[in-house]
């Protein structure tokens, strides 16, 4: 492997070590972790994350498990756990693992090693002392490791090194100060469920190959429809690969509902269609219109008010608003305090609800809920006889595959179901209420603070808080055009510096005639009031000189 | 939790215990596993899989770790590993796990418990002595456990029980005798990579949030294009949620290439379009045509010969054939012995290649490779300014999100990349060659065997082997119509019996005027010649009396 000190503990990107707000070095993190965790776990974690082939840890003393008579597993000499069993990964290849003869022990030892790496990464990710990101430019990152694919197999040792390298440069999406996207945070039950899903490695198209998962999808979709407010939870639905595809499914169904002949005869058989949506709606509506042959020019954007909301002048607009909000606000339905913001959603014919956003279900988990039963099947079915045999021994309504455009469909349900089970409905409610509380806190904190300006008037109804930070040098400028021009460059520079330092991440964007502003979306369940304070201080620290 | 002996070790579905071919009871499996694996691992595995709340294992002696002075982890008293640390899951809830204060140890202990359950499941799955499936009808399965979602949270103990229940009734897709779908088998490196992917929990839309994964996708797509035969691996591509969506992307691109105005102006701006495809092509082509507004009636199906192949009369047909085969044959490109079967594929403008099929990458992993650079971006981009800011600090060509219809895109690349690394190109080649060898073995074994009849003439070119089994009572019938009618019912009954016994699974289907036949597709890397022998014997055992 790499001979360029790839795994050095201190060193590169030393810039991260300036200022009291910036994270400490990995070495210091190791020492802290070793003290914090009992039974030498901290030291072990640290060794797992940082020690690569041919490289000795910088402070061997700190890496030693506390026992003097330690075995290779880090437990006592005579321990029988599989960790550190005498398996030398440098002589082993993937072909030595199951289904190889007598591959059981080697397999378990290998998987345990991977899990140990993952656990160390998880614990580190939640620690505010670590960086959110160890940023490198693409060309730089390409050089930092040999990522190329070879004809010859690599040893399992190399595979473990690749796993560590991948995590070293990954974004710590679980970090309490990672605010960059709606899908932030890492739920431990959701993660466990996702590991189980990977292990079960099956497909959602028929009950035959995924009996439990199909039932759990059935149970969960029904519950979601009840929450939307459809009588007895009746209706239909499906989990799909992301909100954009869910939205496209909804458009497909709407078109089919009005013009069923479009399925066989195509768009030339129907009048010219248009779609109404908010001018602030998600771009997936336009993508869907392009794909479906409606054309983006036939997407009519309805004006939104200063707060970014459609004016609910009439029922039709309210339905449109609910659909628009449905692109990521579905989770508000879980909150008794906030669900009024989606009043009327039960009158929609379909709702896209993305539990991988505010509900923090691991990626991906998006549902399309449909009021009319049977419509999805009629719209999308092609009766592939090799998958959906009609002479099977069980109730065929559980073969959901023909409702989708997809053939194979990933199991996205288990992580949501298991998390729901673990939290209960009230647990999700508490999580969502907390996100809204945090965004209100942020809003209250900056609305009158010097150097800040809100993009929209009034208290945000959701967890988006959009604001400008005006560094002192810009704050008092008189030339409005020049001020705007300079302000436009502030957010990108602060964001780039955040990534260099790796301390936090938050998104920015321009919109219409509004120059680049920060677009804070709070959905990270690990975030606290202190993390919001930190964000403000960090923006000021990094933007003060601009 | 359930008080109806849900976790009983022997008991229910005793039918599975008849005949020497059927799997032994879980209890017997435990005993065998305990003897087979060193260090008491077998006993522990078994206990993990079978012991539920309030239920004692049937044979406590076999469950004891071999050490007399064992701690709760099953290791020695003074061991410091996290297993069995004094964490009582019946008092803990998901809110006690990270990001909760001091949640580190509880989290690691919980995740370790889940991993132990998964490891036990993995080892069991590869054991031919276990059942492929513990089949229950949907209504029965709904009764077997309380799957409902509640308002109140469940304890972590309940969560672990749910995990065990889910696996108990899941299909063992890794089982050497599971032949039901193309996506069978469970690769250990692929699984490790999927666990890591879940842990990293990020999105593919920008380099910013997934730097390593975006680079690995770049490296891998380039390698795949080289293998297809495009000069210097140039071109474009994307991983998408399954082959059907990849195919739809390809159709979308083809339409955009010929009529770029369709994106803005819709289908009404272009002449009536038709699509040519094989009469045996995957149903996703028709689904795509319906969704895109072409209409299924405008899909013109080209006749195929007796072997199910298009007659390669001219170049155009050869390209169409490659596209058709491209629905699951892409992996043949990895085999020097078999890649000639896809000769001409390099002349296609786009290729769908599903590594989750013959290459056994965990679900889902599907790539669309595109010859022309830039086309995907022009076709699908909507310039969402909140995601794809143009003033970022790094090279924006690594922000791949706007090439897709999706907004968020799951990380499907890491499992393929890590497996490729582990096996090398030659490892994939060996795996694919072996599948083809097994299918040839099956073909040679049954082609002249009494009671069998091949559906298509000649040796299959791929791993599909389609055949009828004629039980003695049907074999010599003179009335051709009656014979056909009876034969049509044979495969469904044998399949239902396979699922009842849980010994193996293979698919069946009718096609045109051909009545139900078995459609064996070999892609399971765990399968051996003996498993093929077993399948034949099992078909005869279960179908003999029909």
Short mmCIF file of N, CA and C in Angstrom, two decimals, chain A residues 372-456:
data_model
loop_
_atom_site.label_atom_id
_atom_site.label_comp_id
_atom_site.label_asym_id
_atom_site.label_seq_id
_atom_site.Cartn_x
_atom_site.Cartn_y
_atom_site.Cartn_z
N UNK A 372 -56.23 6.67 -4.06
CA UNK A 372 -57.08 5.70 -4.77
C UNK A 372 -56.41 4.33 -4.85
N UNK A 373 -57.13 3.33 -4.38
CA UNK A 373 -56.59 1.97 -4.45
C UNK A 373 -56.63 1.46 -5.89
N UNK A 374 -55.61 0.72 -6.25
CA UNK A 374 -55.60 0.07 -7.56
C UNK A 374 -55.02 0.90 -8.68
N UNK A 375 -54.93 2.23 -8.47
CA UNK A 375 -54.46 3.11 -9.54
C UNK A 375 -53.00 2.84 -9.91
N UNK A 376 -52.18 2.63 -8.89
CA UNK A 376 -50.75 2.40 -9.15
C UNK A 376 -50.54 1.15 -10.00
N UNK A 377 -51.30 0.12 -9.63
CA UNK A 377 -51.18 -1.15 -10.35
C UNK A 377 -51.61 -0.96 -11.81
N UNK A 378 -52.79 -0.34 -12.01
CA UNK A 378 -53.26 -0.17 -13.40
C UNK A 378 -52.30 0.70 -14.19
N UNK A 379 -51.76 1.70 -13.55
CA UNK A 379 -50.90 2.65 -14.27
C UNK A 379 -49.60 2.00 -14.71
N UNK A 380 -49.00 1.23 -13.84
CA UNK A 380 -47.63 0.78 -14.12
C UNK A 380 -47.48 -0.69 -14.48
N UNK A 381 -48.54 -1.47 -14.31
CA UNK A 381 -48.33 -2.91 -14.49
C UNK A 381 -48.06 -3.30 -15.93
N UNK A 382 -47.20 -4.28 -16.10
CA UNK A 382 -46.92 -4.84 -17.43
C UNK A 382 -47.06 -6.36 -17.40
N UNK A 383 -47.50 -6.92 -16.28
CA UNK A 383 -47.76 -8.36 -16.18
C UNK A 383 -46.58 -9.23 -16.60
N UNK A 384 -45.41 -8.93 -16.14
CA UNK A 384 -44.27 -9.79 -16.51
C UNK A 384 -44.49 -11.16 -15.90
N UNK A 385 -44.69 -12.14 -16.77
CA UNK A 385 -45.14 -13.44 -16.26
C UNK A 385 -44.04 -14.20 -15.54
N UNK A 386 -42.80 -13.80 -15.73
CA UNK A 386 -41.75 -14.56 -15.06
C UNK A 386 -41.55 -14.10 -13.61
N UNK A 387 -42.16 -12.97 -13.29
CA UNK A 387 -42.05 -12.48 -11.91
C UNK A 387 -43.37 -12.59 -11.18
N UNK A 388 -44.43 -12.24 -11.90
CA UNK A 388 -45.72 -12.13 -11.23
C UNK A 388 -46.66 -13.23 -11.73
N UNK A 389 -46.23 -14.46 -11.51
CA UNK A 389 -47.05 -15.59 -11.91
C UNK A 389 -48.40 -15.51 -11.21
N UNK A 390 -49.46 -15.84 -11.96
CA UNK A 390 -50.81 -15.72 -11.41
C UNK A 390 -51.28 -17.01 -10.73
N UNK A 391 -50.44 -18.06 -10.81
CA UNK A 391 -50.86 -19.33 -10.23
C UNK A 391 -50.02 -19.70 -9.00
N UNK A 392 -49.59 -18.67 -8.29
CA UNK A 392 -48.84 -18.94 -7.05
C UNK A 392 -49.79 -19.37 -5.95
N UNK A 393 -49.19 -19.92 -4.89
CA UNK A 393 -50.02 -20.48 -3.82
C UNK A 393 -50.54 -19.44 -2.83
N UNK A 394 -50.01 -18.20 -2.88
CA UNK A 394 -50.41 -17.22 -1.85
C UNK A 394 -51.16 -16.03 -2.45
N UNK A 395 -51.67 -15.16 -1.57
CA UNK A 395 -52.45 -13.99 -1.96
C UNK A 395 -51.59 -13.01 -2.77
N UNK A 396 -51.90 -12.88 -4.05
CA UNK A 396 -51.01 -12.14 -4.96
C UNK A 396 -51.02 -10.63 -4.75
N UNK A 397 -51.97 -10.15 -3.94
CA UNK A 397 -51.98 -8.69 -3.72
C UNK A 397 -50.72 -8.26 -2.97
N UNK A 398 -50.01 -9.23 -2.40
CA UNK A 398 -48.77 -8.89 -1.71
C UNK A 398 -47.57 -8.81 -2.65
N UNK A 399 -47.76 -9.13 -3.91
CA UNK A 399 -46.69 -8.94 -4.89
C UNK A 399 -46.77 -7.51 -5.42
N UNK A 400 -46.01 -6.62 -4.80
CA UNK A 400 -46.18 -5.19 -5.07
C UNK A 400 -45.37 -4.68 -6.26
N UNK A 401 -44.55 -5.56 -6.83
CA UNK A 401 -43.57 -5.11 -7.82
C UNK A 401 -44.14 -4.39 -9.03
N UNK A 402 -45.36 -4.79 -9.46
CA UNK A 402 -45.88 -4.23 -10.70
C UNK A 402 -46.49 -2.84 -10.50
N UNK A 403 -46.47 -2.35 -9.26
CA UNK A 403 -46.94 -0.98 -9.02
C UNK A 403 -45.87 0.05 -9.37
N UNK A 404 -44.63 -0.40 -9.50
CA UNK A 404 -43.51 0.51 -9.69
C UNK A 404 -43.05 0.53 -11.14
N UNK A 405 -42.33 1.57 -11.51
CA UNK A 405 -41.64 1.57 -12.80
C UNK A 405 -40.45 0.64 -12.73
N UNK A 406 -39.88 0.56 -11.52
CA UNK A 406 -38.72 -0.28 -11.33
C UNK A 406 -39.11 -1.74 -11.42
N UNK A 407 -38.13 -2.59 -11.69
CA UNK A 407 -38.36 -4.03 -11.61
C UNK A 407 -37.93 -4.43 -10.21
N UNK A 408 -36.63 -4.58 -10.00
CA UNK A 408 -36.15 -4.78 -8.64
C UNK A 408 -36.35 -3.51 -7.85
N UNK A 409 -36.60 -3.65 -6.58
CA UNK A 409 -36.80 -2.47 -5.75
C UNK A 409 -36.09 -2.73 -4.42
N UNK A 410 -35.26 -1.79 -4.01
CA UNK A 410 -34.46 -1.97 -2.80
C UNK A 410 -35.37 -1.99 -1.57
N UNK A 411 -34.94 -2.72 -0.56
CA UNK A 411 -35.70 -2.76 0.69
C UNK A 411 -35.38 -1.49 1.49
N UNK A 412 -36.29 -0.53 1.43
CA UNK A 412 -36.09 0.71 2.18
C UNK A 412 -36.98 0.78 3.41
N UNK A 413 -37.81 -0.22 3.58
CA UNK A 413 -38.83 -0.14 4.62
C UNK A 413 -38.31 -0.51 6.01
N UNK A 414 -37.37 -1.45 6.09
CA UNK A 414 -37.07 -2.01 7.40
C UNK A 414 -36.50 -0.97 8.37
N UNK A 415 -35.66 -0.09 7.85
CA UNK A 415 -35.06 0.91 8.74
C UNK A 415 -36.12 1.86 9.30
N UNK A 416 -37.10 2.24 8.48
CA UNK A 416 -38.17 3.10 8.98
C UNK A 416 -39.02 2.35 10.00
N UNK A 417 -39.37 1.12 9.65
CA UNK A 417 -40.24 0.34 10.53
C UNK A 417 -39.57 0.12 11.89
N UNK A 418 -38.30 -0.25 11.86
CA UNK A 418 -37.63 -0.56 13.12
C UNK A 418 -37.43 0.71 13.96
N UNK A 419 -37.14 1.82 13.31
CA UNK A 419 -37.00 3.08 14.04
C UNK A 419 -38.33 3.51 14.65
N UNK A 420 -39.40 3.31 13.88
CA UNK A 420 -40.74 3.68 14.37
C UNK A 420 -41.07 2.85 15.61
N UNK A 421 -40.76 1.58 15.48
CA UNK A 421 -40.93 0.66 16.60
C UNK A 421 -40.15 1.16 17.83
N UNK A 422 -38.91 1.56 17.59
CA UNK A 422 -38.02 1.93 18.70
C UNK A 422 -38.43 3.26 19.33
N UNK A 423 -38.87 4.20 18.52
CA UNK A 423 -39.21 5.52 19.04
C UNK A 423 -40.67 5.64 19.42
N UNK A 424 -41.50 4.87 18.75
CA UNK A 424 -42.93 5.10 18.84
C UNK A 424 -43.27 6.37 18.07
N UNK A 425 -44.55 6.55 17.78
CA UNK A 425 -44.96 7.77 17.08
C UNK A 425 -44.54 9.00 17.89
N UNK A 426 -44.64 8.90 19.22
CA UNK A 426 -44.30 10.07 20.04
C UNK A 426 -42.81 10.39 19.99
N UNK A 427 -42.01 9.38 19.74
CA UNK A 427 -40.57 9.62 19.63
C UNK A 427 -40.24 10.44 18.39
N UNK A 428 -40.88 10.08 17.28
CA UNK A 428 -40.68 10.87 16.05
C UNK A 428 -41.19 12.29 16.26
N UNK A 429 -42.33 12.39 16.95
CA UNK A 429 -42.90 13.70 17.22
C UNK A 429 -41.91 14.57 18.00
N UNK A 430 -41.32 14.00 19.03
CA UNK A 430 -40.38 14.75 19.87
C UNK A 430 -39.17 15.21 19.04
N UNK A 431 -38.71 14.30 18.17
CA UNK A 431 -37.55 14.61 17.32
C UNK A 431 -37.85 15.78 16.38
N UNK A 432 -39.03 15.77 15.81
CA UNK A 432 -39.41 16.81 14.86
C UNK A 432 -39.67 18.13 15.58
N UNK A 433 -40.34 18.05 16.72
CA UNK A 433 -40.56 19.27 17.52
C UNK A 433 -39.23 19.91 17.90
N UNK A 434 -38.26 19.05 18.22
CA UNK A 434 -36.95 19.59 18.62
C UNK A 434 -36.27 20.33 17.46
N UNK A 435 -36.37 19.77 16.26
CA UNK A 435 -35.78 20.45 15.10
C UNK A 435 -36.41 21.83 14.92
N UNK A 436 -37.72 21.90 15.08
CA UNK A 436 -38.40 23.19 14.90
C UNK A 436 -38.05 24.17 16.02
N UNK A 437 -37.85 23.62 17.21
CA UNK A 437 -37.43 24.45 18.33
C UNK A 437 -36.04 25.04 18.06
N UNK A 438 -35.17 24.21 17.55
CA UNK A 438 -33.82 24.68 17.24
C UNK A 438 -33.84 25.76 16.17
N UNK A 439 -34.70 25.60 15.19
CA UNK A 439 -34.72 26.61 14.13
C UNK A 439 -35.32 27.91 14.65
N UNK A 440 -36.28 27.80 15.56
CA UNK A 440 -36.83 29.00 16.18
C UNK A 440 -35.76 29.70 17.02
N UNK A 441 -34.97 28.88 17.71
CA UNK A 441 -33.87 29.42 18.52
C UNK A 441 -32.89 30.19 17.64
N UNK A 442 -32.54 29.56 16.51
CA UNK A 442 -31.62 30.23 15.58
C UNK A 442 -32.22 31.54 15.08
N UNK A 443 -33.48 31.48 14.71
CA UNK A 443 -34.16 32.67 14.19
C UNK A 443 -34.16 33.79 15.24
N UNK A 444 -34.54 33.44 16.47
CA UNK A 444 -34.58 34.46 17.53
C UNK A 444 -33.20 35.03 17.82
N UNK A 445 -32.20 34.18 17.68
CA UNK A 445 -30.85 34.60 18.00
C UNK A 445 -30.29 35.59 16.98
N UNK A 446 -30.60 35.38 15.71
CA UNK A 446 -29.97 36.22 14.69
C UNK A 446 -30.86 37.33 14.17
N UNK A 447 -32.16 37.29 14.47
CA UNK A 447 -33.03 38.24 13.78
C UNK A 447 -32.69 39.70 14.10
N UNK A 448 -32.19 39.95 15.33
CA UNK A 448 -31.81 41.32 15.66
C UNK A 448 -30.30 41.46 15.90
N UNK A 449 -29.55 40.40 15.61
CA UNK A 449 -28.11 40.42 15.89
C UNK A 449 -27.40 41.26 14.84
N UNK A 450 -26.40 41.98 15.28
CA UNK A 450 -25.68 42.85 14.35
C UNK A 450 -25.01 42.03 13.25
N UNK A 451 -25.17 42.46 12.03
CA UNK A 451 -24.51 41.79 10.91
C UNK A 451 -25.37 40.74 10.23
N UNK A 452 -26.57 40.51 10.75
CA UNK A 452 -27.42 39.48 10.16
C UNK A 452 -28.65 40.11 9.54
N UNK A 453 -29.13 39.48 8.50
CA UNK A 453 -30.37 39.93 7.88
C UNK A 453 -31.15 38.72 7.41
N UNK A 454 -32.43 38.67 7.73
CA UNK A 454 -33.24 37.53 7.31
C UNK A 454 -33.62 37.70 5.83
N UNK A 455 -33.71 36.57 5.14
CA UNK A 455 -34.07 36.63 3.72
C UNK A 455 -35.57 36.81 3.56
N UNK A 456 -36.33 36.17 4.44
CA UNK A 456 -37.80 36.29 4.37
C UNK A 456 -38.31 36.91 5.66
#
